[in-house]
Amino acid sequence: MTVPTITLTAPVGDAGAPLLVLGPSLGTSTILWEDVIPALAVDHRVLAWDLPGHGASPAATEAFTVDELADGVAAAVADLGPFGYAGVSLGGAVGLTLGLRHPSLVRRAAIIASGAQLGESQGWHDRAAQVRAQSTSSLITASAQRWFAPESIARRPELSGRLLHALQDADDESYALCCEALAGYDIRGELGRIGMPVLAAWGTFDRVAPEEKSAEIARGVQSGTVVEIQDAAHLPPAEAPEATAAVLRDFFKEA
């Protein structure tokens, strides 16, 4: 196991504003957040990060855990000081793990379309094997069905297409290693140790991380709230950027 190298985008927003770090969903890249960042940058200095082998981050060659992925994010951002955090799916799992492993760095966290445990372990191992044998291209149809609410692709066809291309362009081995990290991820018994304020947000049509996953987070942490993002499934920042930005601005302005 090893701590992966994480690449950050250049910060957007006033250099003196509070820092806000944005995390991705598996198979996507920082483009997931591009329609939300301008609204968030009104009040914050905003940057985003890519998973190993996705977007601008280098490919991974060794296995890693979600703990180690969180350590990689912490190492990449540590010199910039404490920050607010928002992450989607695997990026949300990283946010919760940052709260456990690096509580002095994270002021508050929005955990979007995610959970303290996600999917079935064998399912993640099966997906990793599929990608190693057939590449991430073999996931396009199933991912489109998981990611998007019924009208999302028609409402935002260009961005939806770019996200699916990001999946196709992801490094196969890195994607498989992310799947295996998720296979071993389960912090349900540790939620009570997370002391930072946590917002758990879920998309109305999300079947990967439905309402009960967000409710479990909000109940388990020391200071948690839950909110629904309508007209979205598993990628609310891309599907419903205005609603997602409004939810996040309300949450982070309380810091």
XYZ file of N, CA and C in Angstrom, residues 37-244:
624
model
N -17.945 26.016 -9.543
C -16.815 26.786 -9.008
C -17.030 28.292 -9.075
N -17.544 28.867 -10.173
C -17.702 30.335 -10.181
C -18.569 30.855 -9.039
N -19.643 30.141 -8.708
C -20.505 30.585 -7.604
C -19.793 30.443 -6.265
N -19.040 29.374 -6.088
C -18.333 29.168 -4.826
C -17.184 30.152 -4.664
N -16.588 30.558 -5.787
C -15.439 31.457 -5.729
C -15.819 32.884 -5.344
N -17.103 33.184 -5.277
C -17.528 34.496 -4.785
C -17.100 34.676 -3.331
N -17.159 33.616 -2.551
C -16.861 33.685 -1.116
C -15.601 32.940 -0.711
N -15.029 32.135 -1.609
C -13.933 31.244 -1.246
C -12.830 31.247 -2.304
N -11.676 30.813 -1.887
C -10.615 30.450 -2.815
C -10.780 28.952 -3.063
N -11.072 28.568 -4.296
C -11.532 27.214 -4.599
C -10.501 26.479 -5.453
N -10.239 25.240 -5.086
C -9.450 24.356 -5.944
C -10.055 22.960 -5.898
N -9.712 22.158 -6.897
C -10.230 20.795 -6.992
C -9.070 19.836 -7.218
N -9.316 18.554 -6.992
C -8.273 17.551 -7.182
C -8.803 16.373 -7.981
N -7.875 15.683 -8.638
C -8.200 14.511 -9.446
C -7.730 13.232 -8.770
N -8.509 12.185 -8.922
C -8.109 10.858 -8.458
C -6.886 10.363 -9.227
N -6.143 9.414 -8.683
C -5.010 8.838 -9.418
C -5.451 8.309 -10.787
N -4.684 8.682 -11.814
C -4.982 8.201 -13.157
C -6.186 8.834 -13.809
N -6.758 9.844 -13.179
C -7.898 10.580 -13.708
C -7.462 12.029 -13.939
N -7.961 12.650 -14.985
C -7.650 14.043 -15.220
C -6.150 14.288 -15.228
N -5.681 15.192 -14.363
C -4.278 15.589 -14.348
C -3.422 14.799 -13.371
N -4.021 13.951 -12.529
C -3.229 13.210 -11.544
C -2.508 12.037 -12.199
N -1.267 11.768 -11.790
C -0.532 10.647 -12.386
C -1.166 9.305 -12.044
N -0.942 8.344 -12.913
C -1.483 7.002 -12.702
C -0.862 6.367 -11.468
N -1.644 5.529 -10.816
C -1.150 4.767 -9.667
C -0.599 3.432 -10.150
N 0.451 2.979 -9.505
C 1.048 1.687 -9.856
C 1.001 0.704 -8.702
N 0.596 1.196 -7.518
C 0.501 0.338 -6.344
C -0.853 0.537 -5.683
N -1.294 -0.496 -4.975
C -2.583 -0.426 -4.287
C -2.571 0.646 -3.207
N -3.750 1.207 -2.925
C -3.905 2.187 -1.860
C -5.292 2.026 -1.253
N -5.452 2.525 -0.043
C -6.729 2.514 0.644
C -7.360 3.900 0.559
N -8.617 4.013 0.972
C -9.232 5.330 1.070
C -8.503 6.173 2.106
N -8.019 5.549 3.178
C -7.203 6.273 4.158
C -5.989 6.911 3.483
N -5.302 6.141 2.662
C -4.100 6.649 2.002
C -4.449 7.696 0.943
N -5.594 7.540 0.300
C -6.042 8.565 -0.640
C -6.294 9.881 0.097
N -6.923 9.803 1.263
C -7.128 11.001 2.076
C -5.795 11.597 2.514
N -4.831 10.747 2.849
C -3.507 11.245 3.219
C -2.850 11.968 2.040
N -3.066 11.461 0.811
C -2.515 12.112 -0.363
C -3.120 13.481 -0.589
N -4.429 13.607 -0.374
C -5.081 14.910 -0.496
C -4.562 15.859 0.574
N -4.463 15.362 1.803
C -3.961 16.195 2.900
C -2.550 16.688 2.605
N -1.697 15.823 2.071
C -0.329 16.217 1.752
C -0.297 17.274 0.659
N -1.183 17.155 -0.326
C -1.199 18.108 -1.433
C -1.671 19.486 -0.992
N -2.561 19.530 0.020
C -3.204 20.789 0.403
C -2.625 21.374 1.688
N -1.859 20.601 2.427
C -1.463 20.978 3.790
C -0.796 22.348 3.867
N 0.044 22.680 2.893
C 0.764 23.951 2.943
C -0.149 25.156 2.765
N -1.380 24.923 2.320
C -2.323 26.019 2.075
C -3.149 26.341 3.317
N -3.005 25.543 4.375
C -3.716 25.821 5.620
C -5.046 25.105 5.703
N -5.791 25.299 6.802
C -7.094 24.648 6.983
C -8.063 25.005 5.854
N -9.001 24.097 5.584
C -9.893 24.291 4.448
C -11.263 23.693 4.715
N -12.248 24.188 3.970
C -13.525 23.507 3.856
C -13.413 22.484 2.741
N -14.268 21.473 2.792
C -14.153 20.382 1.819
C -15.532 19.971 1.330
N -15.639 19.733 0.027
C -16.846 19.137 -0.546
C -16.418 18.063 -1.529
N -16.993 16.880 -1.431
C -16.620 15.788 -2.322
C -17.813 14.931 -2.688
N -17.738 14.338 -3.873
C -18.817 13.519 -4.423
C -18.388 12.048 -4.436
N -19.246 11.160 -3.949
C -19.047 9.713 -4.003
C -17.703 9.330 -3.384
N -16.739 8.809 -4.149
C -15.432 8.488 -3.571
C -14.786 9.739 -2.992
N -14.974 10.878 -3.654
C -14.480 12.132 -3.087
C -15.137 12.478 -1.770
N -16.387 12.083 -1.598
C -17.064 12.264 -0.319
C -16.518 11.339 0.748
N -16.237 10.095 0.366
C -15.615 9.156 1.303
C -14.274 9.694 1.788
N -13.535 10.307 0.879
C -12.269 10.937 1.265
C -12.510 12.067 2.266
N -13.589 12.831 2.063
C -13.899 13.912 2.991
C -14.155 13.413 4.404
N -14.933 12.356 4.536
C -15.167 11.783 5.861
C -13.869 11.262 6.470
N -13.044 10.642 5.641
C -11.788 10.083 6.127
C -10.816 11.187 6.532
N -10.840 12.303 5.820
C -10.038 13.450 6.242
C -10.456 13.907 7.642
N -11.751 13.872 7.920
C -12.235 14.251 9.241
C -11.739 13.338 10.342
N -11.492 12.084 9.998
C -10.961 11.136 10.967
C -9.448 11.249 11.118
N -8.750 11.408 10.006
C -7.288 11.315 10.002
C -6.587 12.679 10.071
N -7.268 13.732 9.652
C -6.648 15.055 9.608
C -7.629 16.115 10.119
N -8.140 15.945 11.324
C -9.197 16.845 11.809
C -8.748 18.291 11.948
N -7.455 18.542 12.127
C -6.989 19.918 12.268
C -6.984 20.659 10.937
N -7.056 19.929 9.823
C -7.013 20.555 8.503
C -8.388 20.946 7.973
N -9.423 20.185 8.347
C -10.731 20.360 7.716
C -11.685 21.060 8.673
N -12.154 22.259 8.293
C -13.063 23.028 9.139
C -14.470 22.455 9.122
N -14.953 22.110 7.931
C -16.270 21.496 7.774
C -16.302 20.815 6.426
N -17.217 19.845 6.251
C -17.217 19.048 5.031
C -18.631 18.784 4.539
N -18.814 18.920 3.223
C -20.058 18.537 2.554
C -19.805 17.225 1.821
N -20.548 16.213 2.181
C -20.376 14.863 1.640
C -21.565 14.602 0.716
N -21.306 14.578 -0.584
C -22.365 14.576 -1.594
C -22.431 13.218 -2.281
N -23.647 12.659 -2.380
C -23.863 11.395 -3.098
C -22.863 10.337 -2.647
N -22.726 10.193 -1.346
C -21.703 9.310 -0.805
C -22.230 8.611 0.439
N -21.333 7.948 1.155
C -21.739 7.232 2.355
C -20.538 6.850 3.178
N -20.802 6.330 4.369
C -19.731 5.809 5.216
C -19.286 4.429 4.753
N -20.041 3.860 3.845
C -19.712 2.608 3.159
C -20.498 2.630 1.851
N -19.896 2.153 0.778
C -20.537 2.244 -0.536
C -20.464 0.911 -1.267
N -21.602 0.430 -1.738
C -21.627 -0.770 -2.551
C -21.242 -2.032 -1.795
N -21.110 -3.110 -2.563
C -20.699 -4.398 -2.008
C -19.248 -4.664 -2.363
N -18.510 -5.208 -1.420
C -17.093 -5.440 -1.642
C -16.840 -6.278 -2.893
N -17.590 -7.352 -3.069
C -17.360 -8.221 -4.231
C -17.690 -7.483 -5.526
N -18.705 -6.634 -5.493
C -19.047 -5.861 -6.677
C -17.906 -4.961 -7.119
N -17.206 -4.348 -6.165
C -16.065 -3.511 -6.514
C -14.921 -4.339 -7.086
N -14.692 -5.513 -6.493
C -13.646 -6.376 -7.039
C -14.010 -6.845 -8.449
N -15.283 -7.130 -8.672
C -15.719 -7.553 -10.010
C -15.529 -6.422 -11.018
N -15.834 -5.195 -10.615
C -15.667 -4.073 -11.538
C -14.194 -3.846 -11.850
N -13.346 -3.970 -10.829
C -11.908 -3.831 -11.064
C -11.428 -4.861 -12.087
N -11.888 -6.099 -11.946
C -11.484 -7.155 -12.882
C -11.991 -6.846 -14.292
N -13.220 -6.330 -14.395
C -13.780 -5.988 -15.703
C -12.940 -4.915 -16.394
N -12.552 -3.893 -15.641
C -11.777 -2.806 -16.230
C -10.391 -3.284 -16.650
N -9.774 -4.124 -15.850
C -8.460 -4.643 -16.242
C -8.555 -5.490 -17.510
N -9.675 -6.175 -17.691
C -9.830 -7.037 -18.864
C -10.366 -6.289 -20.077
N -11.245 -5.283 -19.855
C -11.965 -4.683 -20.977
C -11.844 -3.160 -21.044
N -11.139 -2.545 -20.131
C -10.918 -1.104 -20.047
C -12.147 -0.376 -19.502
N -11.946 0.878 -19.150
C -13.061 1.678 -18.633
C -14.131 1.923 -19.696
N -13.791 1.746 -20.960
C -14.801 1.904 -22.020
C -15.970 0.957 -21.832
N -15.715 -0.183 -21.204
C -16.785 -1.164 -20.995
C -17.801 -0.712 -19.962
N -17.507 0.397 -19.259
C -18.393 0.885 -18.198
C -19.305 2.022 -18.646
N -19.142 2.510 -19.865
C -19.805 3.746 -20.279
C -21.318 3.663 -20.108
N -21.941 2.638 -20.636
C -23.405 2.567 -20.592
C -23.910 2.447 -19.162
N -23.320 1.539 -18.390
C -23.771 1.344 -17.009
C -23.517 2.594 -16.170
N -22.400 3.265 -16.406
C -22.097 4.472 -15.635
C -23.075 5.589 -15.960
N -23.422 5.743 -17.223
C -24.409 6.766 -17.592
C -25.726 6.520 -16.878
N -26.107 5.251 -16.736
C -27.354 4.928 -16.049
C -27.264 5.212 -14.554
N -26.091 4.983 -13.966
C -25.907 5.236 -12.530
C -25.771 6.719 -12.238
N -25.059 7.419 -13.097
C -24.658 8.778 -12.788
C -25.779 9.799 -12.907
N -26.637 9.631 -13.918
C -27.502 10.735 -14.313
C -28.981 10.464 -14.042
N -29.669 11.510 -13.573
C -31.124 11.461 -13.435
C -31.770 11.382 -14.817
N -33.073 11.000 -14.879
C -33.716 10.757 -16.179
C -33.570 11.878 -17.201
N -33.593 13.139 -16.783
C -33.522 14.247 -17.733
C -32.153 14.921 -17.784
N -31.192 14.435 -17.011
C -29.928 15.154 -16.887
C -29.149 15.223 -18.194
N -29.041 14.105 -18.902
C -28.258 14.106 -20.128
C -28.897 15.026 -21.165
N -30.213 14.976 -21.286
C -30.895 15.849 -22.241
C -30.769 17.313 -21.844
N -30.733 17.584 -20.546
C -30.655 18.957 -20.067
C -29.241 19.513 -20.210
N -28.235 18.648 -20.062
C -26.840 19.097 -20.108
C -26.018 18.109 -20.936
N -26.321 18.003 -22.228
C -25.685 16.959 -23.048
C -24.177 17.134 -23.206
N -23.706 18.363 -23.339
C -22.282 18.570 -23.603
C -21.438 18.155 -22.390
N -21.842 18.613 -21.203
C -21.082 18.259 -20.008
C -21.211 16.773 -19.696
N -22.385 16.216 -19.887
C -22.565 14.777 -19.648
C -21.631 13.974 -20.547
N -21.538 14.373 -21.801
C -20.646 13.688 -22.731
C -19.191 13.807 -22.327
N -18.789 14.977 -21.853
C -17.405 15.175 -21.425
C -17.076 14.324 -20.199
N -18.049 14.181 -19.302
C -17.819 13.335 -18.134
C -17.644 11.874 -18.534
N -18.426 11.412 -19.483
C -18.282 10.031 -19.944
C -16.964 9.839 -20.689
N -16.512 10.866 -21.396
C -15.192 10.793 -22.029
C -14.088 10.758 -20.974
N -14.273 11.485 -19.861
C -13.297 11.437 -18.784
C -13.181 10.024 -18.224
N -14.299 9.332 -18.119
C -14.283 7.937 -17.682
C -13.504 7.083 -18.673
N -13.774 7.267 -19.948
C -13.091 6.494 -20.982
C -11.586 6.768 -20.980
N -11.213 7.999 -20.658
C -9.801 8.383 -20.674
C -9.059 8.020 -19.390
N -9.760 7.630 -18.347
C -9.100 7.297 -17.085
C -8.186 6.089 -17.259
N -7.087 6.108 -16.535
C -6.156 4.981 -16.568
C -6.825 3.735 -15.988
N -6.786 2.644 -16.736
C -7.517 1.441 -16.331
C -7.055 0.903 -14.976
N -5.752 0.798 -14.787
C -5.254 0.237 -13.534
C -5.581 1.150 -12.359
N -5.453 2.450 -12.554
C -5.773 3.382 -11.471
C -7.249 3.280 -11.104
N -8.112 3.191 -12.109
C -9.545 3.033 -11.838
C -9.779 1.751 -11.048
N -9.144 0.665 -11.466
C -9.324 -0.613 -10.772
C -8.840 -0.520 -9.328
N -7.732 0.180 -9.098
C -7.227 0.334 -7.735
C -8.173 1.183 -6.884
N -8.834 2.174 -7.484
C -9.855 2.940 -6.759
C -11.020 2.031 -6.357
N -11.422 1.144 -7.273
C -12.489 0.192 -6.944
C -12.093 -0.674 -5.754
N -10.865 -1.138 -5.751
C -10.418 -2.003 -4.667
C -10.289 -1.236 -3.354
N -9.960 0.046 -3.443
C -9.962 0.864 -2.224
C -11.379 0.963 -1.660
N -12.360 1.161 -2.526
C -13.747 1.233 -2.076
C -14.241 -0.105 -1.530
N -13.711 -1.204 -2.048
C -14.102 -2.524 -1.546
C -13.761 -2.680 -0.072
N -12.700 -2.006 0.370
C -12.284 -2.105 1.771
C -12.713 -0.939 2.634
N -13.544 -0.063 2.077
C -13.937 1.156 2.795
C -15.210 0.932 3.603
N -15.138 1.129 4.890
C -16.317 1.056 5.758
C -15.972 1.730 7.085
N -16.448 2.955 7.255
C -16.150 3.699 8.487
C -17.426 3.947 9.297
N -18.446 3.123 9.085
C -19.707 3.337 9.799
C -19.506 3.324 11.307
N -18.611 2.486 11.787
C -18.374 2.416 13.220
C -17.514 3.539 13.769
N -16.990 4.395 12.892
C -16.099 5.475 13.310
C -16.717 6.859 13.160
N -17.929 6.944 12.647
C -18.534 8.256 12.383
C -18.594 9.128 13.628
N -18.802 8.537 14.766
C -18.927 9.304 15.993
C -17.667 10.045 16.387
N -16.532 9.710 15.786
C -15.281 10.412 16.083
C -15.113 11.667 15.228
N -16.003 11.888 14.264
C -15.880 13.043 13.372
C -16.552 14.241 14.022
N -15.747 15.232 14.402
C -16.273 16.368 15.147
C -16.583 17.593 14.320
N -16.070 17.689 13.104
C -16.338 18.867 12.266
C -17.798 18.860 11.823
N -18.375 20.032 11.551
C -19.733 20.048 10.980
C -19.749 19.351 9.622
N -20.729 18.501 9.420
C -20.845 17.725 8.185
C -22.232 17.926 7.584
N -22.261 18.237 6.301
C -23.501 18.256 5.524
C -23.501 17.032 4.637
N -24.516 16.207 4.724
C -24.662 15.033 3.867
C -25.784 15.314 2.869
N -25.445 15.364 1.586
C -26.404 15.732 0.546
C -26.603 14.565 -0.415
N -27.843 14.362 -0.814
C -28.149 13.250 -1.710
C -29.010 13.744 -2.869
N -28.820 13.121 -4.036
C -29.615 13.428 -5.211
C -30.895 12.605 -5.221
N -31.981 13.227 -5.591
C -33.291 12.571 -5.542
C -33.290 11.210 -6.227
N -32.603 11.087 -7.358
C -32.656 9.872 -8.169
C -31.445 8.965 -7.979
N -30.632 9.232 -6.970
C -29.400 8.469 -6.791
C -29.699 7.078 -6.245
N -29.299 6.062 -6.998
C -29.449 4.681 -6.538
C -28.156 4.138 -5.948
N -27.033 4.818 -6.188
C -25.746 4.385 -5.647
C -25.629 4.775 -4.178
N -25.975 6.026 -3.882
C -25.913 6.542 -2.510
C -27.219 7.271 -2.216
N -28.281 6.532 -1.989
C -29.595 7.146 -1.783
C -29.711 7.824 -0.421
N -30.894 8.342 -0.156
C -31.126 9.152 1.047
C -30.626 8.490 2.319
N -30.833 7.196 2.458
C -30.456 6.542 3.714
C -28.954 6.607 3.989
N -28.147 6.680 2.945
C -26.700 6.822 3.145
C -26.371 8.173 3.763
N -27.011 9.239 3.251
C -26.787 10.565 3.825
C -27.328 10.645 5.246
N -28.502 10.060 5.472
C -29.085 10.088 6.808
C -28.190 9.367 7.808
N -27.576 8.266 7.390
C -26.669 7.527 8.271
C -25.469 8.386 8.665
N -24.929 9.131 7.705
C -23.808 10.021 8.014
C -24.240 11.085 9.012
N -25.356 11.757 8.720
C -25.802 12.871 9.563
C -26.102 12.411 10.984
N -26.656 11.217 11.135
C -26.927 10.674 12.469
C -25.651 10.291 13.195
N -24.671 9.810 12.447
C -23.496 9.225 13.071
C -22.443 10.208 13.528
N -22.266 11.314 12.774
C -21.240 12.283 13.160
C -21.736 13.135 14.322
N -20.823 13.888 14.922
C -21.189 14.692 16.088
C -22.069 15.879 15.735
N -21.897 16.429 14.529
C -22.666 17.602 14.099
C -23.016 17.443 12.631
N -24.157 16.824 12.341
C -24.511 16.512 10.969
C -25.888 16.998 10.572
N -26.016 17.411 9.325
C -27.313 17.751 8.731
C -27.408 17.071 7.377
N -28.627 16.956 6.875
C -28.849 16.278 5.607
C -29.733 17.146 4.721
N -29.482 17.103 3.419
C -30.274 17.883 2.479
C -30.403 17.125 1.160
N -31.546 17.281 0.518
C -31.793 16.684 -0.786
C -31.447 17.681 -1.889
N -30.822 17.201 -2.953
C -30.601 18.000 -4.153
C -31.501 17.435 -5.242
N -32.492 18.190 -5.622
C -33.490 17.713 -6.567
C -32.942 17.716 -7.997
N -33.605 16.928 -8.846
C -33.272 16.836 -10.273
C -31.866 16.307 -10.509
N -31.347 15.521 -9.581
C -30.009 14.964 -9.716
C -30.013 13.512 -9.250
N -29.027 12.780 -9.740
C -28.789 11.420 -9.276
C -27.432 11.388 -8.571
N -26.416 10.800 -9.212
C -25.142 10.572 -8.508
C -24.099 11.667 -8.736
N -24.359 12.617 -9.629
C -23.388 13.684 -9.897
C -24.046 15.061 -9.792
N -24.543 15.443 -8.627
C -25.265 16.713 -8.499
C -24.524 17.949 -8.990
N -23.197 18.087 -8.798
C -22.562 19.314 -9.295
C -22.685 19.500 -10.801
N -22.728 18.401 -11.541
C -22.876 18.489 -12.994
C -24.332 18.535 -13.426
N -25.186 17.826 -12.722
C -26.593 17.736 -13.113
C -27.403 18.944 -12.668
N -27.120 19.440 -11.497
C -27.885 20.549 -10.907
C -26.910 21.534 -10.270
N -26.100 22.215 -11.084
C -25.044 23.067 -10.511
C -25.565 24.229 -9.694
N -26.673 24.831 -10.111
C -27.193 25.975 -9.355
C -27.657 25.534 -7.971
N -28.406 24.436 -7.920
C -28.895 23.938 -6.636
C -27.734 23.484 -5.748
N -26.760 22.808 -6.349
C -25.609 22.348 -5.576
C -24.827 23.532 -5.018
